[in-house]
Amino acid sequence: MERWVPLFPISASPQADRVDHLLYFLIIVCGFFALLIFTLIIFFSVRYRRSRHPVAEPTQKSLGLELFWTAVPFMITVVMFTWGSKVYMDGETPPRGAQDIYVVGKQWMWKVQHPEGRREINELHVPEDTAIKVTLTSEDVIHSFFIPVFRMKQDVVPGEYRTLWFRANRPGTYHLFCAEYCGTNHSKMIGSVSVMRVDEYQAWLAGANDMQPEEAGAKLFVAYDCINCHGTGQQKRAPTLGGLYGTYVLLADGRRVLFDEEYIRSQLMDPGSWRVAGFEADMPLFKGQLTEEQIIDLIAYVKSLTPGALR
Ligand code: CUA
């Protein structure tokens, strides 16, 4: 594709190709009608100019013509809508079993955390032909995580988790941008995405002995005394957390909420709004005490806990 349209960035994922094909379709359809309309305007202006037709004549009604030019554009826009929503929905929904990577944006850098342990800044290494789900948050202001070769862009908002996913299919090193003005050095908040063959990626992961998030989370769990209430012996004060991830929790106000990353984060940052049914005390407030990376570590640890046992 990129050979005959050098204006477009190259494509490095199947989703990027799908976005491009949709865009080409839109450009061709719009271009065709723009040309058709301009040509007809000029043609009719000449043919029915005033000097040849000094007196206006009434036009005749044509039901067939009206149906034709209502039905045809309608069909074309239905095609645009269904095709566009399919591409959009597939791009928004990470496939099951996608590999997690966590990214924290801050003025003015991208901090990346791999579940296997490696951490990196302004660089993102990913394996080829593997679905990658990136979970993003910000430590300060709104940023936007943008990888043109995957045609993927996601706002990175403080206080919440956003996700984006891709399956890279072309090894190489590509641009990573911040696409939302976020202060003086916004334009320097750039980096690179390296798509590697799976074996190279495994070797790269093993190339540093950073602590795994799960392991770092286990330490924080003790250091911040979470263990005192959530330990197995204290079931009246707080739920034990093993096996809860991915299940639904009943709150004191009657809501049933999914115990997921966003939920764990909310319990740490705003426990008052998330009181769990059957427990009197709120969680202590950890707002301002934990960095976004520490929260990600804690989440990794809670995710790893198996039912019944707090390791
Ligand atoms: Cu971060 Cu612009």
PDB file of C-alpha atoms and ligand atoms in Angstrom:
ATOM      1  CA  MET A   1       0.000   0.000   0.000  1.00  0.00           C
ATOM      2  CA  GLU A   2       2.605   2.499   1.157  1.00  0.00           C
ATOM      3  CA  ARG A   3       4.476   2.232  -2.184  1.00  0.00           C
ATOM      4  CA  TRP A   4       1.792   3.895  -4.212  1.00  0.00           C
ATOM      5  CA  VAL A   5       0.622   6.330  -1.532  1.00  0.00           C
ATOM      6  CA  PRO A   6       3.857   7.660  -0.004  1.00  0.00           C
ATOM      7  CA  LEU A   7       1.840  10.237   1.956  1.00  0.00           C
ATOM      8  CA  PHE A   8       0.771   7.584   4.457  1.00  0.00           C
ATOM      9  CA  PRO A   9       2.975   6.215   7.219  1.00  0.00           C
ATOM     10  CA  ILE A  10       3.880   2.570   6.671  1.00  0.00           C
ATOM     11  CA  SER A  11       1.649   0.006   8.236  1.00  0.00           C
ATOM     12  CA  ALA A  12       2.897  -2.487  10.829  1.00  0.00           C
ATOM     13  CA  SER A  13      -0.261  -4.278  11.918  1.00  0.00           C
ATOM     14  CA  PRO A  14      -3.288  -5.904  10.254  1.00  0.00           C
ATOM     15  CA  GLN A  15      -5.516  -3.337  11.949  1.00  0.00           C
ATOM     16  CA  ALA A  16      -3.505  -0.520  10.347  1.00  0.00           C
ATOM     17  CA  ASP A  17      -4.185  -2.075   6.919  1.00  0.00           C
ATOM     18  CA  ARG A  18      -7.882  -2.253   7.683  1.00  0.00           C
ATOM     19  CA  VAL A  19      -7.946   1.408   8.737  1.00  0.00           C
ATOM     20  CA  ASP A  20      -6.104   2.340   5.540  1.00  0.00           C
ATOM     21  CA  HIS A  21      -8.454   0.366   3.297  1.00  0.00           C
ATOM     22  CA  LEU A  22     -11.451   2.053   4.871  1.00  0.00           C
ATOM     23  CA  LEU A  23      -9.814   5.447   4.441  1.00  0.00           C
ATOM     24  CA  TYR A  24      -8.999   4.745   0.766  1.00  0.00           C
ATOM     25  CA  PHE A  25     -12.616   3.741   0.220  1.00  0.00           C
ATOM     26  CA  LEU A  26     -13.858   6.993   1.816  1.00  0.00           C
ATOM     27  CA  ILE A  27     -11.408   9.090  -0.199  1.00  0.00           C
ATOM     28  CA  ILE A  28     -12.375   7.380  -3.481  1.00  0.00           C
ATOM     29  CA  VAL A  29     -16.129   7.687  -2.863  1.00  0.00           C
ATOM     30  CA  CYS A  30     -15.881  11.319  -1.733  1.00  0.00           C
ATOM     31  CA  GLY A  31     -13.476  12.156  -4.559  1.00  0.00           C
ATOM     32  CA  PHE A  32     -15.767  10.575  -7.144  1.00  0.00           C
ATOM     33  CA  PHE A  33     -18.808  12.545  -5.980  1.00  0.00           C
ATOM     34  CA  ALA A  34     -16.879  15.804  -5.605  1.00  0.00           C
ATOM     35  CA  LEU A  35     -15.634  15.454  -9.188  1.00  0.00           C
ATOM     36  CA  LEU A  36     -19.068  14.452 -10.465  1.00  0.00           C
ATOM     37  CA  ILE A  37     -20.771  17.412  -8.786  1.00  0.00           C
ATOM     38  CA  PHE A  38     -18.179  19.950  -9.936  1.00  0.00           C
ATOM     39  CA  THR A  39     -18.307  18.634 -13.494  1.00  0.00           C
ATOM     40  CA  LEU A  40     -22.111  18.805 -13.556  1.00  0.00           C
ATOM     41  CA  ILE A  41     -22.159  22.324 -12.084  1.00  0.00           C
ATOM     42  CA  ILE A  42     -19.831  23.568 -14.804  1.00  0.00           C
ATOM     43  CA  PHE A  43     -21.596  21.619 -17.556  1.00  0.00           C
ATOM     44  CA  PHE A  44     -25.070  22.845 -16.567  1.00  0.00           C
ATOM     45  CA  SER A  45     -23.895  26.439 -16.071  1.00  0.00           C
ATOM     46  CA  VAL A  46     -22.682  26.497 -19.657  1.00  0.00           C
ATOM     47  CA  ARG A  47     -25.513  24.533 -21.197  1.00  0.00           C
ATOM     48  CA  TYR A  48     -28.369  26.395 -19.472  1.00  0.00           C
ATOM     49  CA  ARG A  49     -26.764  29.837 -19.449  1.00  0.00           C
ATOM     50  CA  ARG A  50     -29.085  32.814 -19.514  1.00  0.00           C
ATOM     51  CA  SER A  51     -28.230  33.974 -23.050  1.00  0.00           C
ATOM     52  CA  ARG A  52     -29.567  30.676 -24.476  1.00  0.00           C
ATOM     53  CA  HIS A  53     -32.465  30.248 -22.041  1.00  0.00           C
ATOM     54  CA  PRO A  54     -33.793  33.735 -21.215  1.00  0.00           C
ATOM     55  CA  VAL A  55     -37.062  32.352 -19.825  1.00  0.00           C
ATOM     56  CA  ALA A  56     -37.080  29.722 -17.100  1.00  0.00           C
ATOM     57  CA  GLU A  57     -38.988  26.550 -17.910  1.00  0.00           C
ATOM     58  CA  PRO A  58     -40.689  24.432 -15.268  1.00  0.00           C
ATOM     59  CA  THR A  59     -38.939  21.157 -14.554  1.00  0.00           C
ATOM     60  CA  GLN A  60     -40.668  17.815 -14.681  1.00  0.00           C
ATOM     61  CA  LYS A  61     -40.996  15.501 -11.733  1.00  0.00           C
ATOM     62  CA  SER A  62     -39.296  12.136 -11.965  1.00  0.00           C
ATOM     63  CA  LEU A  63     -40.084   9.690  -9.196  1.00  0.00           C
ATOM     64  CA  GLY A  64     -37.564   7.180 -10.529  1.00  0.00           C
ATOM     65  CA  LEU A  65     -34.731   9.699 -10.473  1.00  0.00           C
ATOM     66  CA  GLU A  66     -35.573  10.857  -6.962  1.00  0.00           C
ATOM     67  CA  LEU A  67     -35.702   7.301  -5.644  1.00  0.00           C
ATOM     68  CA  PHE A  68     -32.401   6.562  -7.358  1.00  0.00           C
ATOM     69  CA  TRP A  69     -30.502   9.456  -5.864  1.00  0.00           C
ATOM     70  CA  THR A  70     -31.946   8.856  -2.433  1.00  0.00           C
ATOM     71  CA  ALA A  71     -31.417   5.095  -2.343  1.00  0.00           C
ATOM     72  CA  VAL A  72     -27.898   5.012  -3.789  1.00  0.00           C
ATOM     73  CA  PRO A  73     -26.308   7.508  -1.352  1.00  0.00           C
ATOM     74  CA  PHE A  74     -28.198   5.808   1.473  1.00  0.00           C
ATOM     75  CA  MET A  75     -26.702   2.439   0.554  1.00  0.00           C
ATOM     76  CA  ILE A  76     -23.233   3.953   0.267  1.00  0.00           C
ATOM     77  CA  THR A  77     -23.459   5.570   3.708  1.00  0.00           C
ATOM     78  CA  VAL A  78     -24.754   2.303   5.210  1.00  0.00           C
ATOM     79  CA  VAL A  79     -21.655   0.586   3.816  1.00  0.00           C
ATOM     80  CA  MET A  80     -19.456   3.334   5.331  1.00  0.00           C
ATOM     81  CA  PHE A  81     -21.200   3.002   8.683  1.00  0.00           C
ATOM     82  CA  THR A  82     -21.083  -0.787   9.000  1.00  0.00           C
ATOM     83  CA  TRP A  83     -17.553  -1.071   7.672  1.00  0.00           C
ATOM     84  CA  GLY A  84     -16.374   1.811   9.899  1.00  0.00           C
ATOM     85  CA  SER A  85     -18.018   0.508  13.050  1.00  0.00           C
ATOM     86  CA  LYS A  86     -16.628  -2.994  12.466  1.00  0.00           C
ATOM     87  CA  VAL A  87     -13.081  -1.651  12.093  1.00  0.00           C
ATOM     88  CA  TYR A  88     -13.562   0.623  15.109  1.00  0.00           C
ATOM     89  CA  MET A  89     -15.034  -2.049  17.399  1.00  0.00           C
ATOM     90  CA  ASP A  90     -12.335  -4.574  16.503  1.00  0.00           C
ATOM     91  CA  GLY A  91      -9.711  -1.921  17.156  1.00  0.00           C
ATOM     92  CA  GLU A  92     -11.216  -1.121  20.552  1.00  0.00           C
ATOM     93  CA  THR A  93     -11.678  -4.686  21.795  1.00  0.00           C
ATOM     94  CA  PRO A  94      -8.513  -6.527  22.763  1.00  0.00           C
ATOM     95  CA  PRO A  95      -8.736 -10.259  22.001  1.00  0.00           C
ATOM     96  CA  ARG A  96      -8.847 -12.677  24.925  1.00  0.00           C
ATOM     97  CA  GLY A  97      -5.444 -13.629  26.210  1.00  0.00           C
ATOM     98  CA  ALA A  98      -3.745 -10.501  24.903  1.00  0.00           C
ATOM     99  CA  GLN A  99      -0.427  -9.868  26.595  1.00  0.00           C
ATOM    100  CA  ASP A 100      -0.485  -6.989  29.110  1.00  0.00           C
ATOM    101  CA  ILE A 101       1.870  -4.041  29.087  1.00  0.00           C
ATOM    102  CA  TYR A 102       1.432  -1.044  31.395  1.00  0.00           C
ATOM    103  CA  VAL A 103       2.311   2.500  30.448  1.00  0.00           C
ATOM    104  CA  VAL A 104       2.365   5.575  32.671  1.00  0.00           C
ATOM    105  CA  GLY A 105       2.610   8.967  31.017  1.00  0.00           C
ATOM    106  CA  LYS A 106       4.063  11.926  32.883  1.00  0.00           C
ATOM    107  CA  GLN A 107       5.511  15.265  31.921  1.00  0.00           C
ATOM    108  CA  TRP A 108       7.414  14.457  29.731  1.00  0.00           C
ATOM    109  CA  MET A 109       8.074  10.791  29.301  1.00  0.00           C
ATOM    110  CA  TRP A 110       6.492   7.395  28.793  1.00  0.00           C
ATOM    111  CA  LYS A 111       7.252   4.803  31.461  1.00  0.00           C
ATOM    112  CA  VAL A 112       6.667   1.237  30.326  1.00  0.00           C
ATOM    113  CA  GLN A 113       6.279  -1.807  32.542  1.00  0.00           C
ATOM    114  CA  HIS A 114       6.331  -5.387  31.217  1.00  0.00           C
ATOM    115  CA  PRO A 115       4.702  -8.063  33.426  1.00  0.00           C
ATOM    116  CA  GLU A 116       7.855 -10.166  33.113  1.00  0.00           C
ATOM    117  CA  GLY A 117       9.759  -7.425  34.899  1.00  0.00           C
ATOM    118  CA  ARG A 118      11.484  -5.202  32.374  1.00  0.00           C
ATOM    119  CA  ARG A 119      10.881  -1.499  32.698  1.00  0.00           C
ATOM    120  CA  GLU A 120      11.787   1.043  30.059  1.00  0.00           C
ATOM    121  CA  ILE A 121      11.381   4.749  29.372  1.00  0.00           C
ATOM    122  CA  ASN A 122      10.360   6.241  26.007  1.00  0.00           C
ATOM    123  CA  GLU A 123      10.850   2.860  24.405  1.00  0.00           C
ATOM    124  CA  LEU A 124       8.403   0.059  23.908  1.00  0.00           C
ATOM    125  CA  HIS A 125       9.605  -3.394  22.884  1.00  0.00           C
ATOM    126  CA  VAL A 126       6.939  -5.794  21.680  1.00  0.00           C
ATOM    127  CA  PRO A 127       6.962  -9.249  20.120  1.00  0.00           C
ATOM    128  CA  GLU A 128       5.784  -9.757  16.566  1.00  0.00           C
ATOM    129  CA  ASP A 129       2.444 -11.495  15.816  1.00  0.00           C
ATOM    130  CA  THR A 130       1.268 -11.255  19.411  1.00  0.00           C
ATOM    131  CA  ALA A 131      -1.792  -9.381  20.619  1.00  0.00           C
ATOM    132  CA  ILE A 132      -0.595  -6.712  23.049  1.00  0.00           C
ATOM    133  CA  LYS A 133      -2.997  -4.888  25.356  1.00  0.00           C
ATOM    134  CA  VAL A 134      -1.563  -1.651  26.658  1.00  0.00           C
ATOM    135  CA  THR A 135      -3.134  -0.233  29.824  1.00  0.00           C
ATOM    136  CA  LEU A 136      -2.439   3.465  30.158  1.00  0.00           C
ATOM    137  CA  THR A 137      -2.699   6.079  32.840  1.00  0.00           C
ATOM    138  CA  SER A 138      -1.136   9.431  33.605  1.00  0.00           C
ATOM    139  CA  GLU A 139       0.563  10.784  36.661  1.00  0.00           C
ATOM    140  CA  ASP A 140      -0.227  14.426  35.933  1.00  0.00           C
ATOM    141  CA  VAL A 141      -2.080  15.808  32.901  1.00  0.00           C
ATOM    142  CA  ILE A 142      -3.800  14.364  29.836  1.00  0.00           C
ATOM    143  CA  HIS A 143      -1.401  12.886  27.322  1.00  0.00           C
ATOM    144  CA  SER A 144      -2.166  10.874  24.225  1.00  0.00           C
ATOM    145  CA  PHE A 145      -0.348   7.692  23.296  1.00  0.00           C
ATOM    146  CA  PHE A 146       0.045   7.537  19.550  1.00  0.00           C
ATOM    147  CA  ILE A 147       1.716   4.892  17.373  1.00  0.00           C
ATOM    148  CA  PRO A 148       1.159   5.886  13.730  1.00  0.00           C
ATOM    149  CA  VAL A 149       2.316   2.575  12.179  1.00  0.00           C
ATOM    150  CA  PHE A 150      -0.464   0.778  14.080  1.00  0.00           C
ATOM    151  CA  ARG A 151      -2.983   3.613  13.454  1.00  0.00           C
ATOM    152  CA  MET A 152      -3.597   3.574  17.202  1.00  0.00           C
ATOM    153  CA  LYS A 153      -4.073   6.589  19.428  1.00  0.00           C
ATOM    154  CA  GLN A 154      -5.455   6.716  22.947  1.00  0.00           C
ATOM    155  CA  ASP A 155      -5.864   9.580  25.388  1.00  0.00           C
ATOM    156  CA  VAL A 156      -4.017   8.944  28.641  1.00  0.00           C
ATOM    157  CA  VAL A 157      -6.067  10.403  31.468  1.00  0.00           C
ATOM    158  CA  PRO A 158      -5.002  10.943  35.080  1.00  0.00           C
ATOM    159  CA  GLY A 159      -7.110   8.934  37.511  1.00  0.00           C
ATOM    160  CA  GLU A 160      -8.264   6.249  35.133  1.00  0.00           C
ATOM    161  CA  TYR A 161      -7.106   3.346  33.045  1.00  0.00           C
ATOM    162  CA  ARG A 162      -7.516   3.396  29.295  1.00  0.00           C
ATOM    163  CA  THR A 163      -6.507   0.580  26.999  1.00  0.00           C
ATOM    164  CA  LEU A 164      -5.391   0.112  23.437  1.00  0.00           C
ATOM    165  CA  TRP A 165      -4.313  -3.035  21.643  1.00  0.00           C
ATOM    166  CA  PHE A 166      -2.426  -4.063  18.538  1.00  0.00           C
ATOM    167  CA  ARG A 167      -0.797  -7.033  16.878  1.00  0.00           C
ATOM    168  CA  ALA A 168       2.417  -5.931  15.202  1.00  0.00           C
ATOM    169  CA  ASN A 169       3.350  -7.872  12.082  1.00  0.00           C
ATOM    170  CA  ARG A 170       6.410  -6.115  10.794  1.00  0.00           C
ATOM    171  CA  PRO A 171       9.688  -6.081  12.749  1.00  0.00           C
ATOM    172  CA  GLY A 172      11.370  -2.714  12.918  1.00  0.00           C
ATOM    173  CA  THR A 173      11.616   0.450  14.957  1.00  0.00           C
ATOM    174  CA  TYR A 174       8.877   3.035  14.692  1.00  0.00           C
ATOM    175  CA  HIS A 175       7.784   6.360  16.150  1.00  0.00           C
ATOM    176  CA  LEU A 176       5.878   6.778  19.383  1.00  0.00           C
ATOM    177  CA  PHE A 177       4.356  10.191  20.024  1.00  0.00           C
ATOM    178  CA  CYS A 178       2.441  12.143  22.605  1.00  0.00           C
ATOM    179  CA  ALA A 179      -0.454  13.545  20.598  1.00  0.00           C
ATOM    180  CA  GLU A 180      -2.013  15.866  23.168  1.00  0.00           C
ATOM    181  CA  TYR A 181      -0.453  19.183  24.136  1.00  0.00           C
ATOM    182  CA  CYS A 182       0.724  18.575  27.702  1.00  0.00           C
ATOM    183  CA  GLY A 183       3.068  21.426  28.510  1.00  0.00           C
ATOM    184  CA  THR A 184       6.386  22.965  27.515  1.00  0.00           C
ATOM    185  CA  ASN A 185       8.145  19.782  26.421  1.00  0.00           C
ATOM    186  CA  HIS A 186       5.168  18.093  24.820  1.00  0.00           C
ATOM    187  CA  SER A 187       7.000  17.946  21.499  1.00  0.00           C
ATOM    188  CA  LYS A 188       9.875  16.109  23.179  1.00  0.00           C
ATOM    189  CA  MET A 189       7.599  13.458  24.684  1.00  0.00           C
ATOM    190  CA  ILE A 190       8.485  11.035  21.950  1.00  0.00           C
ATOM    191  CA  GLY A 191       9.956   7.575  21.794  1.00  0.00           C
ATOM    192  CA  SER A 192      10.245   4.428  19.781  1.00  0.00           C
ATOM    193  CA  VAL A 193       8.391   1.177  19.382  1.00  0.00           C
ATOM    194  CA  SER A 194      10.550  -1.828  18.529  1.00  0.00           C
ATOM    195  CA  VAL A 195       8.783  -4.802  17.034  1.00  0.00           C
ATOM    196  CA  MET A 196      10.968  -7.875  17.547  1.00  0.00           C
ATOM    197  CA  ARG A 197      10.777 -11.529  16.575  1.00  0.00           C
ATOM    198  CA  VAL A 198       9.408 -13.590  19.437  1.00  0.00           C
ATOM    199  CA  ASP A 199      12.729 -15.266  20.276  1.00  0.00           C
ATOM    200  CA  GLU A 200      14.567 -11.921  20.180  1.00  0.00           C
ATOM    201  CA  TYR A 201      11.904 -10.466  22.433  1.00  0.00           C
ATOM    202  CA  GLN A 202      12.303 -13.307  24.946  1.00  0.00           C
ATOM    203  CA  ALA A 203      16.058 -12.738  24.949  1.00  0.00           C
ATOM    204  CA  TRP A 204      15.495  -9.011  25.412  1.00  0.00           C
ATOM    205  CA  LEU A 205      13.119  -9.635  28.360  1.00  0.00           C
ATOM    206  CA  ALA A 206      15.718 -11.821  30.018  1.00  0.00           C
ATOM    207  CA  GLY A 207      18.382  -9.192  29.446  1.00  0.00           C
ATOM    208  CA  ALA A 208      17.753  -7.258  32.651  1.00  0.00           C
ATOM    209  CA  ASN A 209      16.785  -8.316  36.120  1.00  0.00           C
ATOM    210  CA  ASP A 210      14.264  -5.652  37.017  1.00  0.00           C
ATOM    211  CA  MET A 211      11.816  -6.747  39.677  1.00  0.00           C
ATOM    212  CA  GLN A 212       8.553  -8.220  38.383  1.00  0.00           C
ATOM    213  CA  PRO A 213       5.498  -6.062  39.149  1.00  0.00           C
ATOM    214  CA  GLU A 214       3.952  -8.988  40.991  1.00  0.00           C
ATOM    215  CA  GLU A 215       6.988  -9.276  43.214  1.00  0.00           C
ATOM    216  CA  ALA A 216       7.254  -5.504  43.764  1.00  0.00           C
ATOM    217  CA  GLY A 217       3.506  -5.507  44.564  1.00  0.00           C
ATOM    218  CA  ALA A 218       3.973  -8.232  47.182  1.00  0.00           C
ATOM    219  CA  LYS A 219       6.560  -6.072  48.922  1.00  0.00           C
ATOM    220  CA  LEU A 220       4.285  -3.004  48.832  1.00  0.00           C
ATOM    221  CA  PHE A 221       1.420  -5.104  50.187  1.00  0.00           C
ATOM    222  CA  VAL A 222       3.486  -5.711  53.317  1.00  0.00           C
ATOM    223  CA  ALA A 223       5.141  -2.288  53.431  1.00  0.00           C
ATOM    224  CA  TYR A 224       1.790  -0.456  53.345  1.00  0.00           C
ATOM    225  CA  ASP A 225       0.204  -2.849  55.852  1.00  0.00           C
ATOM    226  CA  CYS A 226      -2.424  -4.128  53.417  1.00  0.00           C
ATOM    227  CA  ILE A 227      -1.621  -7.561  54.769  1.00  0.00           C
ATOM    228  CA  ASN A 228      -2.942  -6.614  58.222  1.00  0.00           C
ATOM    229  CA  CYS A 229      -6.535  -6.363  57.066  1.00  0.00           C
ATOM    230  CA  HIS A 230      -6.471  -8.522  53.941  1.00  0.00           C
ATOM    231  CA  GLY A 231      -4.445 -11.356  55.484  1.00  0.00           C
ATOM    232  CA  THR A 232      -6.264 -14.648  55.882  1.00  0.00           C
ATOM    233  CA  GLY A 233      -6.720 -14.307  59.637  1.00  0.00           C
ATOM    234  CA  GLN A 234      -8.625 -10.995  59.490  1.00  0.00           C
ATOM    235  CA  GLN A 235     -11.702 -11.829  57.469  1.00  0.00           C
ATOM    236  CA  LYS A 236     -14.010  -9.526  59.416  1.00  0.00           C
ATOM    237  CA  ARG A 237     -12.131  -6.356  58.594  1.00  0.00           C
ATOM    238  CA  ALA A 238     -11.580  -6.809  54.909  1.00  0.00           C
ATOM    239  CA  PRO A 239     -12.116  -9.405  52.215  1.00  0.00           C
ATOM    240  CA  THR A 240      -9.273 -11.756  51.418  1.00  0.00           C
ATOM    241  CA  LEU A 241      -8.293 -10.962  47.899  1.00  0.00           C
ATOM    242  CA  GLY A 242      -7.366 -14.342  46.428  1.00  0.00           C
ATOM    243  CA  GLY A 243      -9.404 -15.260  43.358  1.00  0.00           C
ATOM    244  CA  LEU A 244     -11.451 -12.052  43.426  1.00  0.00           C
ATOM    245  CA  TYR A 245      -9.954 -10.609  40.257  1.00  0.00           C
ATOM    246  CA  GLY A 246     -12.430 -10.853  37.388  1.00  0.00           C
ATOM    247  CA  THR A 247     -15.409 -11.561  39.681  1.00  0.00           C
ATOM    248  CA  TYR A 248     -18.217  -9.212  40.713  1.00  0.00           C
ATOM    249  CA  VAL A 249     -18.263  -7.485  44.101  1.00  0.00           C
ATOM    250  CA  LEU A 250     -21.425  -6.383  45.900  1.00  0.00           C
ATOM    251  CA  LEU A 251     -21.080  -2.888  47.337  1.00  0.00           C
ATOM    252  CA  ALA A 252     -22.880  -1.519  50.398  1.00  0.00           C
ATOM    253  CA  ASP A 253     -24.990   0.745  48.165  1.00  0.00           C
ATOM    254  CA  GLY A 254     -26.257  -2.247  46.182  1.00  0.00           C
ATOM    255  CA  ARG A 255     -24.073  -1.858  43.092  1.00  0.00           C
ATOM    256  CA  ARG A 256     -22.380  -4.907  41.641  1.00  0.00           C
ATOM    257  CA  VAL A 257     -19.029  -3.983  40.167  1.00  0.00           C
ATOM    258  CA  LEU A 258     -16.370  -5.904  38.328  1.00  0.00           C
ATOM    259  CA  PHE A 259     -13.242  -6.479  40.394  1.00  0.00           C
ATOM    260  CA  ASP A 260     -10.756  -5.327  37.782  1.00  0.00           C
ATOM    261  CA  GLU A 261      -7.798  -2.981  37.507  1.00  0.00           C
ATOM    262  CA  GLU A 262      -9.947   0.141  37.604  1.00  0.00           C
ATOM    263  CA  TYR A 263     -11.764  -1.176  40.697  1.00  0.00           C
ATOM    264  CA  ILE A 264      -8.570  -1.867  42.639  1.00  0.00           C
ATOM    265  CA  ARG A 265      -7.310   1.579  41.738  1.00  0.00           C
ATOM    266  CA  SER A 266     -10.575   3.155  42.927  1.00  0.00           C
ATOM    267  CA  GLN A 267     -10.372   1.334  46.272  1.00  0.00           C
ATOM    268  CA  LEU A 268      -6.913   2.792  46.824  1.00  0.00           C
ATOM    269  CA  MET A 269      -7.740   6.327  45.685  1.00  0.00           C
ATOM    270  CA  ASP A 270     -11.348   6.847  46.765  1.00  0.00           C
ATOM    271  CA  PRO A 271     -12.400   4.094  49.186  1.00  0.00           C
ATOM    272  CA  GLY A 272     -15.348   6.074  50.563  1.00  0.00           C
ATOM    273  CA  SER A 273     -17.331   5.662  47.341  1.00  0.00           C
ATOM    274  CA  TRP A 274     -16.655   1.938  47.089  1.00  0.00           C
ATOM    275  CA  ARG A 275     -17.625   0.446  50.475  1.00  0.00           C
ATOM    276  CA  VAL A 276     -18.003  -3.306  50.134  1.00  0.00           C
ATOM    277  CA  ALA A 277     -21.212  -4.874  51.459  1.00  0.00           C
ATOM    278  CA  GLY A 278     -20.695  -6.672  54.763  1.00  0.00           C
ATOM    279  CA  PHE A 279     -17.649  -4.695  55.847  1.00  0.00           C
ATOM    280  CA  GLU A 280     -17.925  -1.679  58.082  1.00  0.00           C
ATOM    281  CA  ALA A 281     -14.659   0.081  57.579  1.00  0.00           C
ATOM    282  CA  ASP A 282     -13.480   1.738  54.383  1.00  0.00           C
ATOM    283  CA  MET A 283     -10.066   1.051  53.003  1.00  0.00           C
ATOM    284  CA  PRO A 284      -7.520   3.591  54.249  1.00  0.00           C
ATOM    285  CA  LEU A 285      -6.876   6.301  51.686  1.00  0.00           C
ATOM    286  CA  PHE A 286      -3.692   5.838  49.680  1.00  0.00           C
ATOM    287  CA  LYS A 287      -4.113   8.847  47.441  1.00  0.00           C
ATOM    288  CA  GLY A 288      -0.844  10.715  47.184  1.00  0.00           C
ATOM    289  CA  GLN A 289       1.090   7.923  48.864  1.00  0.00           C
ATOM    290  CA  LEU A 290       1.505   5.589  45.938  1.00  0.00           C
ATOM    291  CA  THR A 291       2.873   6.355  42.491  1.00  0.00           C
ATOM    292  CA  GLU A 292       0.987   5.091  39.453  1.00  0.00           C
ATOM    293  CA  GLU A 293       3.707   2.498  38.969  1.00  0.00           C
ATOM    294  CA  GLN A 294       3.314   1.239  42.513  1.00  0.00           C
ATOM    295  CA  ILE A 295      -0.430   0.932  41.980  1.00  0.00           C
ATOM    296  CA  ILE A 296       0.243  -1.134  38.848  1.00  0.00           C
ATOM    297  CA  ASP A 297       2.577  -3.349  40.909  1.00  0.00           C
ATOM    298  CA  LEU A 298      -0.080  -3.823  43.595  1.00  0.00           C
ATOM    299  CA  ILE A 299      -2.671  -4.688  40.970  1.00  0.00           C
ATOM    300  CA  ALA A 300      -0.328  -7.264  39.437  1.00  0.00           C
ATOM    301  CA  TYR A 301       0.106  -8.809  42.865  1.00  0.00           C
ATOM    302  CA  VAL A 302      -3.636  -8.894  43.646  1.00  0.00           C
ATOM    303  CA  LYS A 303      -4.271 -10.388  40.188  1.00  0.00           C
ATOM    304  CA  SER A 304      -1.787 -13.146  40.906  1.00  0.00           C
ATOM    305  CA  LEU A 305      -3.418 -14.248  44.183  1.00  0.00           C
ATOM    306  CA  THR A 306      -5.163 -17.601  43.968  1.00  0.00           C
ATOM    307  CA  PRO A 307      -8.390 -18.334  45.886  1.00  0.00           C
ATOM    308  CA  GLY A 308      -8.061 -19.126  49.558  1.00  0.00           C
ATOM    309  CA  ALA A 309      -4.448 -18.246  50.001  1.00  0.00           C
ATOM    310  CA  LEU A 310      -2.641 -15.019  50.593  1.00  0.00           C
ATOM    311  CA  ARG A 311       0.839 -16.043  49.820  1.00  0.00           C
TER     312      ARG A 311
HETATM  313 CU1  CUA B   1       2.419  14.310  26.836  1.00  0.00          CU
HETATM  314 CU2  CUA B   1       1.976  15.822  25.057  1.00  0.00          CU
END
